[in-house]
Short mmCIF file of C-alpha atoms and ligand atoms in Angstrom, two decimals:
data_model
loop_
_atom_site.label_atom_id
_atom_site.label_comp_id
_atom_site.label_asym_id
_atom_site.label_seq_id
_atom_site.Cartn_x
_atom_site.Cartn_y
_atom_site.Cartn_z
CA MET A 1 -0.12 -0.13 0.05
CA ALA A 2 1.15 3.51 -0.59
CA LEU A 3 1.58 6.14 0.51
CA MET A 4 4.10 5.79 -1.68
CA ALA A 5 7.86 6.26 -2.30
CA ARG A 6 7.44 7.48 -5.85
CA ARG A 7 5.96 10.82 -6.19
CA VAL A 8 2.75 10.20 -8.03
CA VAL A 9 0.52 12.29 -9.71
CA HIS A 10 -2.91 10.19 -10.35
CA ILE A 11 -5.32 12.08 -12.87
CA HIS A 12 -8.87 11.39 -13.93
CA PRO A 13 -8.78 13.25 -17.21
CA THR A 14 -12.38 12.54 -18.14
CA LEU A 15 -15.31 10.79 -16.20
CA LEU A 16 -16.41 9.60 -19.86
CA CYS A 17 -16.63 5.92 -19.87
CA ASN A 18 -17.80 3.04 -22.40
CA LEU A 19 -19.49 1.03 -19.29
CA THR A 20 -21.37 1.78 -16.14
CA CYS A 21 -20.04 -0.37 -13.69
CA ALA A 22 -22.14 -0.92 -10.66
CA HIS A 23 -19.05 -0.36 -7.94
CA CYS A 24 -17.18 2.60 -9.57
CA TYR A 25 -16.31 5.05 -7.42
CA SER A 26 -15.56 8.15 -9.35
CA THR A 27 -19.73 7.53 -11.12
CA SER A 28 -18.36 7.30 -14.19
CA SER A 29 -20.03 6.78 -17.55
CA PRO A 30 -21.15 7.30 -21.25
CA LYS A 31 -23.09 10.72 -20.15
CA MET A 32 -20.88 12.45 -18.51
CA PRO A 33 -18.78 15.16 -20.38
CA ARG A 34 -15.67 14.99 -22.19
CA GLY A 35 -12.95 15.90 -19.53
CA LEU A 36 -10.64 18.13 -19.11
CA GLU A 37 -8.63 19.93 -21.86
CA PRO A 38 -5.02 18.15 -21.92
CA GLU A 39 -3.14 21.32 -21.84
CA ASP A 40 -4.60 22.84 -18.64
CA ILE A 41 -3.39 19.31 -17.03
CA LEU A 42 -0.18 19.61 -17.98
CA ARG A 43 0.23 23.10 -17.05
CA ALA A 44 -0.28 21.80 -14.03
CA THR A 45 2.19 18.58 -14.24
CA ALA A 46 4.67 21.01 -15.30
CA LYS A 47 4.78 22.75 -12.26
CA MET A 48 4.60 19.64 -9.99
CA ALA A 49 7.77 17.80 -12.18
CA LYS A 50 9.84 20.79 -11.25
CA ASP A 51 8.61 20.03 -7.80
CA GLY A 52 9.97 16.24 -8.02
CA TYR A 53 6.45 14.25 -9.01
CA ASP A 54 8.03 11.71 -11.37
CA SER A 55 5.15 9.33 -12.20
CA ALA A 56 2.15 9.86 -13.93
CA SER A 57 -0.94 7.12 -13.53
CA LEU A 58 -3.88 8.18 -16.00
CA SER A 59 -7.65 6.62 -14.19
CA GLY A 60 -10.95 7.87 -15.31
CA GLY A 61 -13.75 7.42 -16.88
CA GLU A 62 -12.13 5.29 -19.14
CA PRO A 63 -8.70 7.08 -20.16
CA THR A 64 -8.50 5.23 -23.75
CA ILE A 65 -11.20 6.72 -25.36
CA TYR A 66 -10.39 10.34 -23.95
CA PHE A 67 -9.99 12.86 -26.68
CA GLY A 68 -7.00 14.28 -25.21
CA LEU A 69 -5.13 11.22 -24.70
CA ASP A 70 -2.44 11.68 -27.01
CA ARG A 71 -1.62 14.72 -26.21
CA LEU A 72 -1.39 14.71 -22.57
CA CYS A 73 0.88 11.18 -23.18
CA ALA A 74 3.11 12.77 -25.06
CA GLY A 75 3.25 15.86 -23.15
CA LEU A 76 3.78 13.76 -19.53
CA ARG A 77 6.45 12.36 -21.20
CA ASP A 78 8.18 15.47 -22.35
CA GLN A 79 7.87 16.27 -18.67
CA GLY A 80 9.90 13.53 -17.33
CA TYR A 81 6.99 11.71 -16.50
CA ALA A 82 6.85 8.00 -16.20
CA VAL A 83 3.09 7.18 -17.25
CA SER A 84 0.88 4.33 -16.40
CA VAL A 85 -2.59 3.79 -17.63
CA ILE A 86 -5.43 1.90 -16.38
CA THR A 87 -8.21 0.29 -18.93
CA ASN A 88 -11.27 -1.62 -18.62
CA GLY A 89 -10.27 -3.21 -21.41
CA LEU A 90 -12.93 -3.36 -23.18
CA GLN A 91 -11.76 -2.08 -26.83
CA PRO A 92 -8.70 -4.42 -27.33
CA ASP A 93 -7.40 -3.20 -30.91
CA ARG A 94 -7.98 0.87 -29.95
CA ILE A 95 -5.84 0.05 -26.30
CA VAL A 96 -3.39 -2.10 -28.16
CA ASN A 97 -2.64 1.03 -30.56
CA PHE A 98 -2.41 2.96 -28.18
CA ALA A 99 0.33 1.22 -26.19
CA GLU A 100 1.88 0.61 -29.85
CA ARG A 101 1.72 4.70 -30.14
CA HIS A 102 2.92 5.92 -26.70
CA GLN A 103 4.85 2.59 -25.29
CA PRO A 104 3.54 4.11 -21.16
CA ASP A 105 5.48 2.41 -18.31
CA LEU A 106 2.86 0.20 -17.55
CA ILE A 107 -0.43 -0.66 -18.68
CA SER A 108 -2.93 -2.34 -15.84
CA VAL A 109 -6.33 -4.34 -17.06
CA SER A 110 -9.10 -4.01 -14.58
CA PHE A 111 -10.95 -7.25 -13.70
CA ASP A 112 -13.45 -8.16 -10.96
CA GLY A 113 -13.46 -11.85 -10.60
CA LEU A 114 -13.53 -14.75 -13.06
CA ALA A 115 -16.59 -14.23 -16.18
CA PRO A 116 -19.87 -14.23 -14.26
CA ARG A 117 -18.85 -12.15 -11.84
CA HIS A 118 -17.09 -9.64 -13.73
CA ASP A 119 -19.70 -9.39 -16.86
CA LEU A 120 -21.83 -8.81 -13.80
CA ILE A 121 -19.85 -5.81 -11.82
CA ARG A 122 -19.19 -3.99 -15.62
CA ARG A 123 -22.57 -4.93 -15.97
CA LYS A 124 -21.70 -5.72 -19.98
CA LYS A 125 -21.60 -9.90 -21.34
CA GLY A 126 -18.57 -10.40 -22.85
CA SER A 127 -16.27 -7.41 -20.90
CA PHE A 128 -14.47 -10.23 -19.25
CA ASP A 129 -13.27 -11.88 -22.08
CA ARG A 130 -12.51 -8.45 -23.89
CA ALA A 131 -10.08 -7.26 -20.90
CA MET A 132 -8.60 -10.63 -21.58
CA THR A 133 -7.96 -10.03 -24.80
CA THR A 134 -6.32 -6.93 -24.05
CA LEU A 135 -4.48 -8.04 -21.60
CA LYS A 136 -2.82 -11.16 -23.70
CA ALA A 137 -2.53 -9.10 -26.90
CA LEU A 138 -0.32 -6.05 -24.69
CA SER A 139 1.82 -9.31 -23.36
CA ASP A 140 2.11 -10.36 -27.05
CA LYS A 141 3.54 -6.98 -28.07
CA GLY A 142 6.01 -7.00 -25.12
CA HIS A 143 4.32 -3.96 -22.97
CA ARG A 144 4.45 -4.42 -19.52
CA CYS A 145 1.21 -4.83 -18.47
CA GLY A 146 -0.90 -6.30 -15.42
CA ALA A 147 -3.99 -6.62 -13.64
CA VAL A 148 -5.59 -4.42 -11.03
CA VAL A 149 -8.48 -6.79 -9.15
CA SER A 150 -11.21 -5.13 -7.13
CA LEU A 151 -12.09 -7.44 -4.26
CA GLY A 152 -15.71 -7.00 -2.55
CA GLU A 153 -16.74 -8.83 0.30
CA ASP A 154 -17.67 -11.89 -1.83
CA GLY A 155 -15.81 -13.33 -4.29
CA MET A 156 -12.59 -14.05 -2.77
CA GLU A 157 -13.18 -17.61 -4.26
CA ASP A 158 -12.49 -16.40 -8.13
CA ILE A 159 -9.24 -14.82 -7.40
CA PRO A 160 -6.84 -17.86 -7.15
CA ALA A 161 -8.04 -19.22 -11.07
CA LEU A 162 -8.24 -15.47 -11.93
CA VAL A 163 -4.45 -15.23 -10.78
CA ALA A 164 -3.21 -18.04 -12.93
CA GLN A 165 -5.41 -16.58 -15.90
CA VAL A 166 -3.93 -13.44 -16.12
CA ALA A 167 -0.48 -14.90 -15.34
CA ALA A 168 -0.51 -16.90 -18.39
CA ALA A 169 -1.75 -14.28 -20.07
CA GLY A 170 1.77 -12.68 -19.37
CA ALA A 171 0.62 -10.29 -16.36
CA GLY A 172 3.48 -8.90 -14.56
CA HIS A 173 1.65 -8.15 -11.53
CA VAL A 174 -1.47 -8.47 -9.76
CA GLN A 175 -2.96 -6.01 -7.91
CA LEU A 176 -6.19 -6.96 -5.15
CA HIS A 177 -7.27 -3.58 -5.13
CA PRO A 178 -10.40 -3.44 -2.35
CA VAL A 179 -13.36 -2.18 -3.34
CA SER A 180 -14.26 0.91 -1.45
CA GLU A 181 -18.11 2.38 -0.78
CA LEU A 182 -17.55 5.50 -2.85
CA GLY A 183 -19.27 6.93 -5.46
CA ARG A 184 -21.50 4.26 -7.06
CA GLY A 185 -20.24 1.48 -5.17
CA LEU A 186 -21.84 3.22 -2.00
CA THR A 187 -25.32 2.41 -3.19
CA SER A 188 -24.52 -1.06 -5.14
CA ALA A 189 -26.35 -4.01 -4.51
CA ILE A 190 -23.46 -6.54 -5.86
CA VAL A 191 -20.92 -5.02 -4.43
CA LYS A 192 -19.70 -4.71 -1.13
CA GLU A 193 -16.51 -3.14 0.74
CA PRO A 194 -14.77 -5.86 2.55
CA ARG A 195 -14.87 -6.79 5.89
CA ASP A 196 -11.73 -6.34 8.04
CA GLU A 197 -11.04 -10.19 8.28
CA THR A 198 -11.84 -10.51 4.20
CA LEU A 199 -9.21 -8.03 3.74
CA LEU A 200 -6.76 -10.05 6.08
CA ARG A 201 -7.85 -13.43 4.04
CA ALA A 202 -6.94 -11.44 0.60
CA MET A 203 -3.81 -10.48 2.40
CA VAL A 204 -2.23 -13.89 3.18
CA LEU A 205 -3.98 -15.38 0.02
CA SER A 206 -2.06 -12.78 -2.20
CA GLN A 207 1.21 -13.92 -0.55
CA LEU A 208 0.37 -17.63 -1.26
CA LEU A 209 -0.31 -16.62 -4.88
CA ASP A 210 2.63 -15.14 -5.46
CA VAL A 211 4.67 -17.23 -4.43
CA MET A 212 2.85 -19.25 -6.24
CA HIS A 213 3.68 -17.42 -9.29
CA PRO A 214 7.24 -16.43 -9.80
CA GLU A 215 6.59 -14.76 -12.53
CA CYS A 216 3.84 -12.40 -11.65
CA ARG A 217 3.97 -9.95 -8.88
CA ILE A 218 1.12 -10.29 -6.49
CA ILE A 219 -0.02 -7.59 -4.13
CA CYS A 220 -3.07 -6.69 -2.11
CA ASP A 221 -3.57 -3.23 -1.49
CA ALA A 222 -4.40 -3.67 2.62
CA LEU A 223 -2.31 -3.50 5.65
CA THR A 224 -2.60 -4.99 9.24
CA GLY A 225 -3.05 -2.37 11.66
CA GLU A 226 0.41 -3.58 13.65
CA LEU A 227 2.26 -3.08 9.82
CA LEU A 228 0.17 0.50 9.45
CA GLN A 229 1.45 1.15 12.97
CA ALA A 230 4.95 0.70 12.34
CA LYS A 231 4.73 3.02 9.06
CA PRO A 232 6.40 6.93 8.65
CA ARG A 233 3.76 8.94 9.35
CA PRO A 234 3.48 11.77 6.57
CA LYS A 235 4.63 15.20 8.29
CA VAL A 236 3.46 18.98 7.81
CA GLY A 237 5.32 20.43 4.65
CA GLU A 238 6.24 17.11 2.81
CA LEU A 239 5.69 16.58 -0.08
CA VAL A 240 2.04 14.54 -0.96
CA SER A 241 2.12 11.54 -2.76
CA PRO A 242 -0.10 11.01 -4.72
CA VAL A 243 -1.87 13.74 -5.77
CA VAL A 244 -5.49 13.48 -7.00
CA ILE A 245 -6.58 15.34 -10.13
CA GLY A 246 -10.29 15.03 -10.31
CA ALA A 247 -11.87 15.25 -13.99
CA ASP A 248 -13.57 18.43 -12.94
CA GLY A 249 -10.23 20.14 -12.43
CA GLN A 250 -9.97 20.02 -8.74
CA VAL A 251 -6.57 18.74 -6.82
CA PHE A 252 -6.63 16.67 -3.97
CA PRO A 253 -3.74 15.49 -1.73
CA VAL A 254 -4.06 11.40 -1.28
CA ALA A 255 -7.29 10.00 -2.15
CA TYR A 256 -10.23 10.42 -4.34
CA GLY A 257 -13.21 12.17 -2.86
CA LEU A 258 -12.16 13.90 0.01
CA ALA A 259 -13.86 16.77 1.22
CA ASP A 260 -13.49 20.30 -0.59
CA GLN A 261 -11.78 21.96 2.27
CA PHE A 262 -8.61 19.65 1.90
CA SER A 263 -8.56 20.88 -2.10
CA PHE A 264 -5.25 22.26 -3.49
CA GLY A 265 -7.61 24.21 -5.87
CA ASP A 266 -8.53 24.12 -9.23
CA LEU A 267 -5.37 22.94 -11.55
CA ARG A 268 -7.03 26.26 -14.44
CA GLY A 269 -6.35 28.80 -11.11
CA ALA A 270 -3.93 29.21 -8.66
CA LEU A 271 -3.18 25.99 -7.23
CA ALA A 272 -1.71 25.91 -3.31
CA GLU A 273 1.16 23.55 -3.17
CA THR A 274 1.13 20.06 -2.78
CA VAL A 275 2.52 20.07 0.67
CA TYR A 276 0.57 18.26 3.53
CA SER A 277 -1.29 20.73 5.47
CA PRO A 278 -1.65 20.79 9.30
CA ASP A 279 -5.12 19.52 8.57
CA MET A 280 -5.00 17.20 6.34
CA VAL A 281 -2.06 15.77 8.83
CA ASP A 282 -4.44 16.14 11.34
CA LEU A 283 -7.12 14.07 9.31
CA ILE A 284 -4.34 11.49 8.22
CA ASP A 285 -3.34 10.82 11.80
CA ARG A 286 -6.89 10.70 13.10
CA CYS A 287 -7.68 7.94 10.37
CA TRP A 288 -4.60 6.12 10.70
CA ASP A 289 -4.93 5.61 15.01
CA ALA A 290 -8.22 4.47 14.11
CA ALA A 291 -7.16 1.84 11.69
CA ALA A 292 -3.66 1.08 13.18
CA LYS A 293 -6.01 -0.82 16.21
CA ARG A 294 -7.97 -2.74 13.17
CA GLU A 295 -7.35 -6.37 12.45
CA ALA A 296 -6.64 -4.84 9.12
CA THR A 297 -7.52 -1.89 6.31
CA ALA A 298 -7.33 -0.55 3.34
CA PHE A 299 -6.75 3.03 4.59
CA TYR A 300 -8.19 5.29 1.43
CA PRO A 301 -11.68 4.56 1.89
CA ASP A 302 -11.84 5.40 5.71
CA LEU A 303 -9.34 8.55 5.22
CA THR A 304 -12.06 9.69 2.23
CA ARG A 305 -15.29 8.91 5.10
CA LEU A 306 -13.25 10.63 7.95
CA SER A 307 -13.10 13.95 5.75
CA GLN A 308 -16.36 14.07 4.85
CA THR A 309 -17.55 13.31 8.77
CA MET A 310 -15.20 15.60 9.99
CA VAL A 311 -16.98 18.52 7.45
CA SER A 312 -20.06 17.53 8.11
CA ALA A 313 -19.97 17.39 11.93
CA MET B 1 -5.03 -30.14 10.23
CA LEU B 2 -3.84 -29.68 6.73
CA ASN B 3 -2.79 -33.10 4.92
CA VAL B 4 -0.21 -32.25 2.64
CA GLU B 5 1.77 -35.66 2.82
CA LYS B 6 0.92 -36.78 -0.41
CA LEU B 7 1.52 -33.43 -2.04
CA ASN B 8 4.38 -31.69 -4.13
CA THR B 9 4.94 -28.13 -3.16
CA GLU B 10 2.61 -26.70 -5.95
CA GLN B 11 -0.07 -28.57 -4.50
CA ALA B 12 -0.05 -28.40 -1.09
CA LEU B 13 0.25 -24.29 -1.96
CA GLU B 14 -3.19 -24.24 -4.23
CA LEU B 15 -4.61 -26.21 -1.91
CA MET B 16 -4.12 -23.70 0.82
CA ALA B 17 -4.74 -20.72 -1.55
CA ASN B 18 -7.93 -21.89 -2.49
CA ARG B 19 -8.72 -23.14 1.38
CA VAL B 20 -7.95 -19.37 2.11
CA ALA B 21 -10.22 -17.98 -0.68
CA SER B 22 -13.09 -19.93 -0.22
CA ASN B 23 -13.18 -19.14 3.69
CA LYS B 24 -12.26 -22.67 4.73
CA ILE B 25 -10.00 -21.73 7.04
CA SER B 26 -10.59 -21.08 10.55
CA ARG B 27 -10.47 -17.97 12.29
CA ASP B 28 -7.48 -18.84 14.28
CA SER B 29 -5.50 -20.47 11.49
CA LEU B 30 -6.30 -17.34 9.08
CA GLY B 31 -4.92 -14.96 12.35
CA ALA B 32 -2.12 -17.40 13.26
CA ILE B 33 -0.65 -17.43 9.40
CA SER B 34 -1.28 -13.61 9.04
CA LYS B 35 0.95 -12.90 12.46
CA ALA B 36 3.68 -15.00 10.79
CA ILE B 37 3.26 -13.79 7.18
CA PHE B 38 3.11 -9.98 8.15
CA ASN B 39 5.66 -9.67 10.87
CA ASP B 40 8.63 -6.70 10.59
CA GLU B 41 11.65 -8.72 12.06
CA PHE B 42 11.30 -12.26 9.88
CA PRO B 43 9.75 -11.99 6.77
CA VAL B 44 8.77 -14.79 5.15
CA ILE B 45 11.28 -15.82 1.97
CA GLY B 46 9.98 -19.07 1.20
CA PHE B 47 7.22 -21.68 1.47
CA ASP B 48 7.47 -25.40 1.11
CA VAL B 49 6.51 -29.03 1.83
CA CYS B 50 8.55 -31.37 4.29
CA LYS B 51 8.06 -34.17 6.14
CA TYR B 52 6.44 -32.98 9.00
CA GLY B 53 4.09 -31.26 6.56
CA THR B 54 4.68 -27.40 5.60
CA CYS B 55 8.00 -25.28 5.95
CA TRP B 56 8.30 -22.03 6.54
CA ASP B 57 11.23 -20.15 5.06
CA PHE B 58 12.07 -16.73 7.22
CA GLU B 59 14.70 -14.49 6.94
CA PHE B 60 16.40 -12.25 9.78
CA LYS B 61 18.95 -9.87 8.74
CA GLY B 62 21.45 -8.76 11.54
CA PRO B 63 24.22 -10.19 13.78
CA LEU B 64 23.55 -13.78 15.14
CA VAL B 65 23.78 -12.54 18.79
CA LYS B 66 20.58 -10.52 18.25
CA PHE B 67 18.26 -13.34 16.75
CA ASP B 68 15.73 -13.84 19.04
CA LEU B 69 14.30 -17.66 18.10
CA GLN B 70 12.09 -17.31 21.10
CA ARG B 71 10.14 -14.35 19.75
CA LEU B 72 10.30 -16.07 15.42
CA MET B 73 8.58 -19.26 17.70
CA GLU B 74 5.47 -17.15 19.00
CA LEU B 75 4.90 -16.28 15.27
CA VAL B 76 5.07 -19.26 13.50
CA PRO B 77 1.31 -20.48 13.13
CA GLY B 78 0.89 -24.32 14.08
CA ARG B 79 2.72 -26.94 16.20
CA VAL B 80 6.46 -26.53 15.56
CA ARG B 81 8.31 -29.84 14.50
CA ASN B 82 12.03 -28.69 13.65
CA VAL B 83 13.78 -25.33 13.32
CA ASP B 84 16.73 -25.16 10.82
CA ILE B 85 19.12 -22.10 11.22
CA MET B 86 21.40 -21.63 7.83
CA ILE B 87 23.46 -18.45 8.01
CA ASP B 88 24.43 -16.96 4.57
CA GLY B 89 28.04 -17.38 5.53
CA ILE B 90 30.58 -16.02 3.22
CA THR B 91 28.23 -13.47 1.01
CA ASP B 92 26.28 -12.20 3.86
CA PRO B 93 27.38 -13.41 7.79
CA GLU B 94 24.47 -10.73 8.75
CA ARG B 95 21.81 -12.82 7.15
CA LEU B 96 19.79 -15.90 8.50
CA ARG B 97 17.51 -18.20 6.50
CA VAL B 98 15.38 -20.00 9.57
CA ARG B 99 13.71 -22.64 8.27
CA VAL B 100 10.41 -23.89 10.17
CA GLY B 101 8.71 -27.19 9.79
CA GLN B 102 5.20 -27.18 11.60
CA GLU B 103 1.77 -28.55 10.92
CA LEU B 104 -0.69 -26.34 10.05
CA GLY B 105 -4.41 -26.70 11.42
C1 SAM C 401 -12.27 4.13 -11.89
S1 SAM C 401 -11.64 2.94 -13.20
C2 SAM C 401 -10.85 4.24 -14.44
C3 SAM C 401 -9.99 3.38 -15.06
C4 SAM C 401 -10.78 2.43 -16.32
N1 SAM C 401 -12.09 2.59 -16.57
C5 SAM C 401 -10.99 0.87 -15.14
O1 SAM C 401 -11.80 0.43 -15.35
O2 SAM C 401 -10.01 0.41 -15.17
C6 SAM C 401 -9.84 2.59 -12.06
C7 SAM C 401 -10.14 1.19 -10.99
O3 SAM C 401 -10.78 1.45 -10.06
C8 SAM C 401 -11.84 0.54 -10.09
N2 SAM C 401 -12.35 0.66 -9.01
C9 SAM C 401 -13.88 1.59 -9.73
N3 SAM C 401 -14.58 1.50 -8.51
C10 SAM C 401 -14.05 1.10 -7.41
C11 SAM C 401 -14.32 1.06 -5.89
N4 SAM C 401 -15.75 1.70 -5.49
N5 SAM C 401 -13.57 0.84 -5.54
C12 SAM C 401 -12.62 -0.14 -5.73
N6 SAM C 401 -12.00 0.20 -6.54
C13 SAM C 401 -12.74 0.86 -7.82
C14 SAM C 401 -12.11 0.02 -11.15
O4 SAM C 401 -12.09 -1.55 -11.28
C15 SAM C 401 -10.41 -0.04 -11.73
O5 SAM C 401 -9.51 -0.75 -11.52
S1 SF4 C 402 -14.39 1.38 -13.40
FE1 SF4 C 402 -13.43 2.04 -15.32
S2 SF4 C 402 -14.90 1.33 -16.69
FE2 SF4 C 402 -16.40 0.83 -14.74
S3 SF4 C 402 -17.19 2.71 -14.98
FE3 SF4 C 402 -15.71 3.03 -13.35
S4 SF4 C 402 -14.31 4.35 -14.99
FE4 SF4 C 402 -15.55 3.00 -16.33
#
């Protein structure tokens, strides 16, 4: 789990998407507007590159249908960023063509389980097969690729077979990513945030699978409370990582969906320096203290929720 | 007790992974395994099948005098059957590989 060593800018250039997944934290859909102008994003990332940010990860929305993708990727590269992209893998040809044009440092394809569960959550029949086709095609062309697997309270029994399939398709890494009840995930009837015990099980499982698949690095985005306790906490004035750019242009520290008061501002206006403020450190400290007492934690969903409750309190 | 006598390492791992994934492992075992895996002092660097059941390889970095076997035993899940301590020797005298054979419930 991050609070990361690399200095990462996590960019949501658009919430436009060719799917309407049941769990989507960013509530993306085909009805959303086309998104930010790439030049507006690049002006902000240029400044951040000077501050020491070196890694850009593109999310959304579906980044591979974003109108400004080519300009954004080329610009980020020129600014010295390592560029990674996460995609639903729905359009294999389009995605492989993009990879061939831009040679991103990493492409992750999203999965939510084996075909029946994946197609149910993605709300599209055949989306699992397409994602698998995309992953294999990327790997066959020599691109560094992997899988991000969302993990709810149910469905862990799919994971061993899914990991075997994506590893065989050429994934170099698998990231088990706990579902957070944010956005559409908040009201979804079919996906629930995993309980602590389920997180712990996922952590143990990822270790076992990691030993089983030496060709593929398998990690779980969760920590035991004990391990969290032992980690160094961010301090006031330190550079924030990751910085999260929303499709509305707002720039936030660390997590998607934090309460507005924590925003660094709009990237088209005057942006504050992206360092930890006293308020942000206070928020993280409170969340950290509570999470460290738990058996296991995904941390970020708790942080987002706590920020919202602090504002409404 | 996980019967691993007739299994090779891959099969034992697969069996264990499927049991963890489908919640067929007791709450206590899960707690014990995670305590062993996710500790700060002795990272798990391997897993194998041995004549006693399963073996876990832990790593310890530091001088031998600082190695606390009792502390490691507190972390190991199941009933411990044997312990082998191997010093990396010339390559790295301050790195121990500790293999613990145990039965896992
Ligand atoms: C929001 S999507 C954007 C990129 C692309 N459309 C995709 O699906 O990969 C980024 C990642 O977040 C995951 N995701 C969506 N909603 C989530 C939630 N509520 N909790 C955790 N992960 C979520 C998706 O499965 C995907 O792996
Ligand atoms: S998870 Fe990705 S593919 Fe699904 S709706 Fe959200 S942005 Fe689109």
